[in-house]
mmCIF file of C-alpha atoms and ligand atoms in Angstrom:
data_model
loop_
_atom_site.group_PDB
_atom_site.id
_atom_site.type_symbol
_atom_site.label_atom_id
_atom_site.label_comp_id
_atom_site.label_asym_id
_atom_site.label_seq_id
_atom_site.Cartn_x
_atom_site.Cartn_y
_atom_site.Cartn_z
ATOM 1 C CA MET A 1 -30.972 35.476 -32.650
ATOM 2 C CA SER A 2 -28.303 36.948 -34.922
ATOM 3 C CA ASN A 3 -24.803 35.499 -35.219
ATOM 4 C CA ARG A 4 -23.567 38.987 -34.283
ATOM 5 C CA PHE A 5 -25.252 38.655 -30.890
ATOM 6 C CA LEU A 6 -23.737 35.212 -30.392
ATOM 7 C CA ARG A 7 -20.241 36.540 -31.166
ATOM 8 C CA LYS A 8 -20.426 39.592 -28.888
ATOM 9 C CA ALA A 9 -22.566 38.565 -25.922
ATOM 10 C CA GLN A 10 -21.282 37.336 -22.582
ATOM 11 C CA PRO A 11 -21.412 33.535 -22.202
ATOM 12 C CA SER A 12 -24.172 33.752 -19.566
ATOM 13 C CA ALA A 13 -26.271 35.990 -21.852
ATOM 14 C CA ILE A 14 -25.902 33.450 -24.682
ATOM 15 C CA VAL A 15 -27.026 30.657 -22.370
ATOM 16 C CA GLU A 16 -30.022 32.679 -21.139
ATOM 17 C CA LYS A 17 -31.064 33.579 -24.702
ATOM 18 C CA LEU A 18 -30.733 30.054 -26.081
ATOM 19 C CA VAL A 19 -32.432 28.387 -23.110
ATOM 20 C CA ALA A 20 -35.330 30.886 -23.345
ATOM 21 C CA LYS A 21 -35.484 30.274 -27.102
ATOM 22 C CA ALA A 22 -35.665 26.485 -26.660
ATOM 23 C CA VAL A 23 -38.263 26.804 -23.886
ATOM 24 C CA LEU A 24 -40.521 29.115 -25.926
ATOM 25 C CA GLU A 25 -40.076 27.475 -29.344
ATOM 26 C CA ARG A 26 -40.633 23.966 -27.983
ATOM 27 C CA ASN A 27 -43.196 24.889 -25.324
ATOM 28 C CA LEU A 28 -41.098 23.209 -22.643
ATOM 29 C CA ILE A 29 -42.467 25.179 -19.664
ATOM 30 C CA ASN A 30 -46.018 26.236 -18.826
ATOM 31 C CA ASN A 31 -47.461 28.276 -15.961
ATOM 32 C CA GLU A 32 -47.718 26.347 -12.671
ATOM 33 C CA ASP A 33 -45.252 23.668 -13.777
ATOM 34 C CA ARG A 34 -43.350 21.917 -10.985
ATOM 35 C CA ILE A 35 -39.942 21.189 -12.474
ATOM 36 C CA LEU A 36 -37.427 18.762 -11.006
ATOM 37 C CA ILE A 37 -33.875 19.385 -12.248
ATOM 38 C CA ALA A 38 -31.571 16.358 -12.242
ATOM 39 C CA VAL A 39 -28.252 17.700 -10.952
ATOM 40 C CA SER A 40 -25.056 15.670 -11.057
ATOM 41 C CA GLY A 41 -22.788 18.333 -9.588
ATOM 42 C CA GLY A 42 -21.172 18.860 -13.003
ATOM 43 C CA LYS A 43 -21.205 22.079 -15.008
ATOM 44 C CA ASP A 44 -24.048 21.196 -17.417
ATOM 45 C CA SER A 45 -26.791 20.522 -14.889
ATOM 46 C CA THR A 46 -25.578 23.353 -12.630
ATOM 47 C CA VAL A 47 -25.698 25.842 -15.517
ATOM 48 C CA LEU A 48 -29.142 24.449 -16.400
ATOM 49 C CA ALA A 49 -30.383 25.112 -12.849
ATOM 50 C CA TRP A 50 -29.037 28.666 -12.942
ATOM 51 C CA ALA A 51 -30.503 29.318 -16.399
ATOM 52 C CA LEU A 52 -33.988 28.018 -15.544
ATOM 53 C CA SER A 53 -34.009 30.377 -12.600
ATOM 54 C CA ALA A 54 -32.556 33.319 -14.586
ATOM 55 C CA ILE A 55 -34.924 33.190 -17.599
ATOM 56 C CA ARG A 56 -38.091 33.705 -15.535
ATOM 57 C CA PRO A 57 -38.450 37.448 -16.395
ATOM 58 C CA GLU A 58 -37.773 36.795 -20.075
ATOM 59 C CA ILE A 59 -40.216 33.926 -20.611
ATOM 60 C CA LYS A 60 -42.853 35.425 -18.278
ATOM 61 C CA LYS A 61 -44.027 32.132 -16.791
ATOM 62 C CA THR A 62 -44.557 31.143 -13.179
ATOM 63 C CA TYR A 63 -43.115 27.772 -12.231
ATOM 64 C CA GLU A 64 -41.438 25.999 -9.325
ATOM 65 C CA LEU A 65 -37.906 24.614 -9.431
ATOM 66 C CA ALA A 66 -36.331 21.901 -7.276
ATOM 67 C CA ALA A 67 -33.172 19.846 -7.782
ATOM 68 C CA LEU A 68 -32.476 16.160 -7.184
ATOM 69 C CA HIS A 69 -28.987 14.685 -6.968
ATOM 70 C CA ILE A 70 -28.588 10.908 -7.132
ATOM 71 C CA SER A 71 -25.616 9.599 -5.163
ATOM 72 C CA SER A 72 -24.499 6.060 -5.872
ATOM 73 C CA ASP A 73 -22.307 3.366 -4.354
ATOM 74 C CA PHE A 74 -19.466 3.958 -6.836
ATOM 75 C CA CYS A 75 -19.374 7.558 -8.029
ATOM 76 C CA ALA A 76 -19.939 10.239 -5.441
ATOM 77 C CA CYS A 77 -20.208 13.959 -6.027
ATOM 78 C CA CYS A 78 -17.867 15.423 -3.455
ATOM 79 C CA LYS A 79 -19.070 18.988 -4.034
ATOM 80 C CA LYS A 80 -22.613 18.545 -2.736
ATOM 81 C CA ALA A 81 -22.283 21.259 -0.091
ATOM 82 C CA ILE A 82 -21.211 23.862 -2.683
ATOM 83 C CA LEU A 83 -23.903 22.715 -5.099
ATOM 84 C CA SER A 84 -26.618 22.920 -2.464
ATOM 85 C CA LYS A 85 -25.478 26.441 -1.446
ATOM 86 C CA ARG A 86 -25.503 27.672 -5.048
ATOM 87 C CA LEU A 87 -28.933 26.223 -5.727
ATOM 88 C CA ASP A 88 -30.230 27.865 -2.572
ATOM 89 C CA GLU A 89 -28.949 31.260 -3.860
ATOM 90 C CA TRP A 90 -30.987 30.692 -7.024
ATOM 91 C CA GLY A 91 -34.117 29.784 -5.031
ATOM 92 C CA ILE A 92 -33.927 26.065 -5.838
ATOM 93 C CA SER A 93 -34.345 23.434 -3.117
ATOM 94 C CA PHE A 94 -31.883 20.525 -3.098
ATOM 95 C CA THR A 95 -32.406 16.840 -2.299
ATOM 96 C CA ASP A 96 -29.767 14.126 -2.294
ATOM 97 C CA LEU A 97 -30.985 10.578 -2.922
ATOM 98 C CA PHE A 98 -28.755 7.546 -2.450
ATOM 99 C CA VAL A 99 -29.249 4.689 -4.929
ATOM 100 C CA PRO A 100 -27.175 1.466 -4.553
ATOM 101 C CA ILE A 101 -26.666 0.968 -8.299
ATOM 102 C CA ILE A 102 -23.896 -1.660 -8.180
ATOM 103 C CA HIS A 103 -25.567 -3.478 -5.300
ATOM 104 C CA ARG A 104 -28.645 -4.022 -7.484
ATOM 105 C CA LEU A 105 -26.671 -5.864 -10.189
ATOM 106 C CA LYS A 106 -27.531 -9.540 -10.495
ATOM 107 C CA GLU A 107 -24.664 -11.948 -9.799
ATOM 108 C CA GLY A 108 -22.280 -12.300 -12.721
ATOM 109 C CA ARG A 109 -23.440 -9.083 -14.391
ATOM 110 C CA GLN A 110 -20.918 -6.343 -15.186
ATOM 111 C CA MET A 111 -21.491 -2.710 -14.324
ATOM 112 C CA ASN A 112 -22.090 -0.532 -17.402
ATOM 113 C CA CYS A 113 -23.485 2.861 -18.428
ATOM 114 C CA TYR A 114 -26.769 1.373 -19.672
ATOM 115 C CA TRP A 115 -27.545 -0.247 -16.311
ATOM 116 C CA CYS A 116 -26.492 2.881 -14.439
ATOM 117 C CA SER A 117 -28.621 5.231 -16.585
ATOM 118 C CA THR A 118 -31.659 2.932 -16.381
ATOM 119 C CA GLN A 119 -31.451 2.795 -12.588
ATOM 120 C CA ARG A 120 -31.000 6.548 -12.288
ATOM 121 C CA ARG A 121 -33.863 7.299 -14.695
ATOM 122 C CA ALA A 122 -36.213 4.942 -12.831
ATOM 123 C CA GLU A 123 -35.407 6.612 -9.504
ATOM 124 C CA LEU A 124 -35.794 10.070 -11.001
ATOM 125 C CA LEU A 125 -39.232 9.210 -12.384
ATOM 126 C CA LYS A 126 -40.296 7.594 -9.108
ATOM 127 C CA TYR A 127 -39.189 10.606 -7.074
ATOM 128 C CA ALA A 128 -40.821 13.092 -9.483
ATOM 129 C CA THR A 129 -44.108 11.186 -9.489
ATOM 130 C CA GLU A 130 -44.221 10.697 -5.709
ATOM 131 C CA ASN A 131 -43.447 14.373 -5.110
ATOM 132 C CA HIS A 132 -45.901 15.746 -7.686
ATOM 133 C CA PHE A 133 -43.459 17.182 -10.195
ATOM 134 C CA ASN A 134 -44.863 17.271 -13.739
ATOM 135 C CA LYS A 135 -41.565 18.023 -15.541
ATOM 136 C CA ILE A 136 -38.037 16.662 -15.237
ATOM 137 C CA ALA A 137 -35.274 18.867 -16.685
ATOM 138 C CA LEU A 138 -32.035 17.243 -17.834
ATOM 139 C CA GLY A 139 -28.751 18.985 -18.647
ATOM 140 C CA HIS A 140 -28.039 17.379 -22.025
ATOM 141 C CA HIS A 141 -26.828 19.822 -24.662
ATOM 142 C CA LEU A 142 -26.516 20.045 -28.457
ATOM 143 C CA ASP A 143 -23.336 17.923 -28.572
ATOM 144 C CA ASP A 144 -24.961 15.181 -26.441
ATOM 145 C CA ILE A 145 -27.983 15.057 -28.758
ATOM 146 C CA ILE A 146 -25.875 14.849 -31.917
ATOM 147 C CA GLU A 147 -23.527 12.242 -30.400
ATOM 148 C CA THR A 148 -26.485 10.090 -29.341
ATOM 149 C CA PHE A 149 -27.948 10.360 -32.838
ATOM 150 C CA PHE A 150 -24.763 9.006 -34.431
ATOM 151 C CA MET A 151 -24.272 6.395 -31.677
ATOM 152 C CA ASN A 152 -27.792 5.043 -32.205
ATOM 153 C CA MET A 153 -27.406 5.076 -35.978
ATOM 154 C CA THR A 154 -24.020 3.339 -36.079
ATOM 155 C CA GLY A 155 -24.464 1.105 -33.014
ATOM 156 C CA LYS A 156 -28.147 0.142 -33.120
ATOM 157 C CA GLY A 157 -29.145 0.845 -36.720
ATOM 158 C CA GLN A 158 -31.783 3.285 -35.446
ATOM 159 C CA LEU A 159 -32.692 6.863 -36.309
ATOM 160 C CA SER A 160 -33.241 8.191 -32.797
ATOM 161 C CA THR A 161 -31.726 10.502 -30.217
ATOM 162 C CA MET A 162 -32.443 12.236 -26.889
ATOM 163 C CA PRO A 163 -35.662 14.174 -27.504
ATOM 164 C CA ILE A 164 -35.925 17.791 -26.350
ATOM 165 C CA LEU A 165 -39.458 17.069 -25.135
ATOM 166 C CA LEU A 166 -40.646 13.600 -24.167
ATOM 167 C CA HIS A 167 -44.141 12.829 -22.883
ATOM 168 C CA TYR A 168 -44.247 9.597 -20.902
ATOM 169 C CA HIS A 169 -47.377 7.526 -21.419
ATOM 170 C CA ASN A 170 -47.064 5.587 -18.174
ATOM 171 C CA TYR A 171 -46.022 8.480 -15.888
ATOM 172 C CA PRO A 172 -47.701 11.876 -15.319
ATOM 173 C CA VAL A 173 -44.343 13.510 -16.108
ATOM 174 C CA SER A 174 -42.652 15.006 -19.181
ATOM 175 C CA LEU A 175 -38.943 15.186 -19.725
ATOM 176 C CA ILE A 176 -37.384 18.404 -21.046
ATOM 177 C CA ARG A 177 -33.881 19.295 -22.283
ATOM 178 C CA PRO A 178 -33.682 23.107 -22.247
ATOM 179 C CA LEU A 179 -29.930 23.152 -23.101
ATOM 180 C CA ALA A 180 -30.570 21.537 -26.494
ATOM 181 C CA TYR A 181 -29.562 24.639 -28.499
ATOM 182 C CA LEU A 182 -26.239 25.081 -26.673
ATOM 183 C CA GLU A 183 -22.873 23.578 -27.471
ATOM 184 C CA GLU A 184 -20.834 22.176 -24.610
ATOM 185 C CA ARG A 185 -18.155 24.859 -25.092
ATOM 186 C CA GLU A 186 -20.801 27.567 -24.572
ATOM 187 C CA LEU A 187 -21.770 25.922 -21.271
ATOM 188 C CA ILE A 188 -18.112 25.694 -20.227
ATOM 189 C CA ALA A 189 -17.685 29.424 -20.918
ATOM 190 C CA CYS A 190 -20.831 30.239 -18.939
ATOM 191 C CA ALA A 191 -19.736 28.031 -16.039
ATOM 192 C CA ALA A 192 -16.363 29.818 -15.974
ATOM 193 C CA GLU A 193 -18.035 33.239 -15.997
ATOM 194 C CA LYS A 194 -20.458 32.303 -13.197
ATOM 195 C CA GLY A 195 -17.712 30.636 -11.116
ATOM 196 C CA ILE A 196 -19.401 27.252 -11.390
ATOM 197 C CA LEU A 197 -16.856 24.558 -10.674
ATOM 198 C CA LYS A 198 -16.124 22.186 -13.513
ATOM 199 C CA ALA A 199 -16.382 18.782 -11.870
ATOM 200 C CA ALA A 200 -14.859 16.203 -14.195
ATOM 201 C CA CYS A 201 -16.593 12.844 -14.191
ATOM 202 C CA THR A 202 -14.437 10.442 -12.194
ATOM 203 C CA CYS A 203 -16.561 7.396 -12.877
ATOM 204 C CA PRO A 204 -14.280 4.405 -13.581
ATOM 205 C CA TYR A 205 -16.918 2.832 -15.856
ATOM 206 C CA GLY A 206 -17.132 5.818 -18.189
ATOM 207 C CA LEU A 207 -13.517 5.829 -19.323
ATOM 208 C CA LYS A 208 -13.975 3.583 -22.344
ATOM 209 C CA SER A 209 -17.140 5.246 -23.425
ATOM 210 C CA VAL A 210 -18.175 4.829 -27.063
ATOM 211 C CA ARG A 211 -19.449 8.375 -26.723
ATOM 212 C CA ARG A 212 -15.894 9.715 -26.480
ATOM 213 C CA GLU A 213 -14.964 8.022 -29.734
ATOM 214 C CA ILE A 214 -18.046 9.338 -31.548
ATOM 215 C CA ARG A 215 -17.366 12.819 -30.131
ATOM 216 C CA ALA A 216 -13.886 12.845 -31.673
ATOM 217 C CA ARG A 217 -15.253 11.698 -35.039
ATOM 218 C CA ILE A 218 -17.962 14.367 -35.051
ATOM 219 C CA ALA A 219 -15.370 17.028 -34.201
ATOM 220 C CA ASP A 220 -13.395 15.748 -37.172
ATOM 221 C CA PHE A 221 -16.089 15.919 -39.824
ATOM 222 C CA THR A 222 -17.818 19.092 -38.568
ATOM 223 C CA GLY A 223 -14.511 20.897 -38.004
ATOM 224 C CA ASN A 224 -16.090 21.647 -34.599
ATOM 225 C CA SER A 225 -18.251 24.281 -36.289
ATOM 226 C CA GLY A 226 -21.266 25.377 -34.249
ATOM 227 C CA ALA A 227 -23.109 26.270 -37.456
ATOM 228 C CA VAL A 228 -22.625 22.760 -38.868
ATOM 229 C CA LYS A 229 -23.747 21.162 -35.583
ATOM 230 C CA ARG A 230 -26.873 23.322 -35.561
ATOM 231 C CA ARG A 231 -27.625 22.242 -39.140
ATOM 232 C CA ILE A 232 -27.306 18.600 -38.033
ATOM 233 C CA LEU A 233 -29.784 19.350 -35.221
ATOM 234 C CA ALA A 234 -32.134 20.949 -37.770
ATOM 235 C CA ALA A 235 -31.909 17.795 -39.918
ATOM 236 C CA ILE A 236 -32.666 15.608 -36.875
ATOM 237 C CA ASP A 237 -35.616 17.892 -36.129
ATOM 238 C CA ALA A 238 -36.859 17.584 -39.722
ATOM 239 C CA GLY A 239 -37.010 13.836 -39.088
ATOM 240 C CA ASN A 240 -39.353 14.516 -36.126
ATOM 241 C CA LEU A 241 -36.948 12.966 -33.640
ATOM 242 C CA LEU A 242 -36.837 15.786 -31.089
ATOM 243 C CA GLU A 243 -40.354 15.494 -29.674
ATOM 244 C CA GLN A 244 -42.102 12.327 -28.579
HETATM 245 S S1 SF4 B 301 -20.134 7.123 -16.896
HETATM 246 FE FE1 SF4 B 301 -20.459 6.175 -14.874
HETATM 247 S S2 SF4 B 301 -21.957 7.524 -13.870
HETATM 248 FE FE2 SF4 B 301 -22.051 7.967 -16.076
HETATM 249 S S3 SF4 B 301 -23.663 6.603 -16.870
HETATM 250 FE FE3 SF4 B 301 -21.708 5.519 -17.113
HETATM 251 S S4 SF4 B 301 -21.558 4.250 -15.272
HETATM 252 FE FE4 SF4 B 301 -23.081 5.833 -14.831
#
């Protein structure tokens, strides 16, 4: 896609084009797939749900879409009714699953993002497997992937990130990230155009996130340039880190 298109197109058209591009280039969706979209109620996963429904004519594949929202004992999405209505308009069924994440902590252990994500991922995989979904779609975008790359490098001494396509060996499910070619600001613009509410994360445990610090540093050295971020993604791809 030319830069001219990216400059002139409506935000929703950019999202459709770049989601279709990721899906086709990375072979993320095949005919007869049953795809479970993890929806938090925030703009990223809601835009993802809309886009996966909207790109059907362009990618010419037949697949089923359903959405799962995980409610927890500390961070509730208060816009579930609106979310469910929107998903219904896009032909996507909605399920809300309660998971007592804090309650599962062993005595003396502190709540943290790692524990929370592990619990959520386990429940997502369990639900997908039990309900015969073969793909799980997550709403992580280009900025998330780059941030994770630098967090893993500086924090763990590892060259790794969130893959765009991940095949699990112990589950009959693959994980896909169709928003991988989109910057967060492009998703914000699309959400505004489509009237998708921007639900800020109110989680009290996320406030001191290392991710926020890394995000600011990346903005600093890339000058927030989309072209530079896409070159970083290309370099990560050249290291074979985007498919597992
Ligand atoms: S910010 Fe809150 S909801 Fe998000 S992963 Fe961390 S603990 Fe979980």
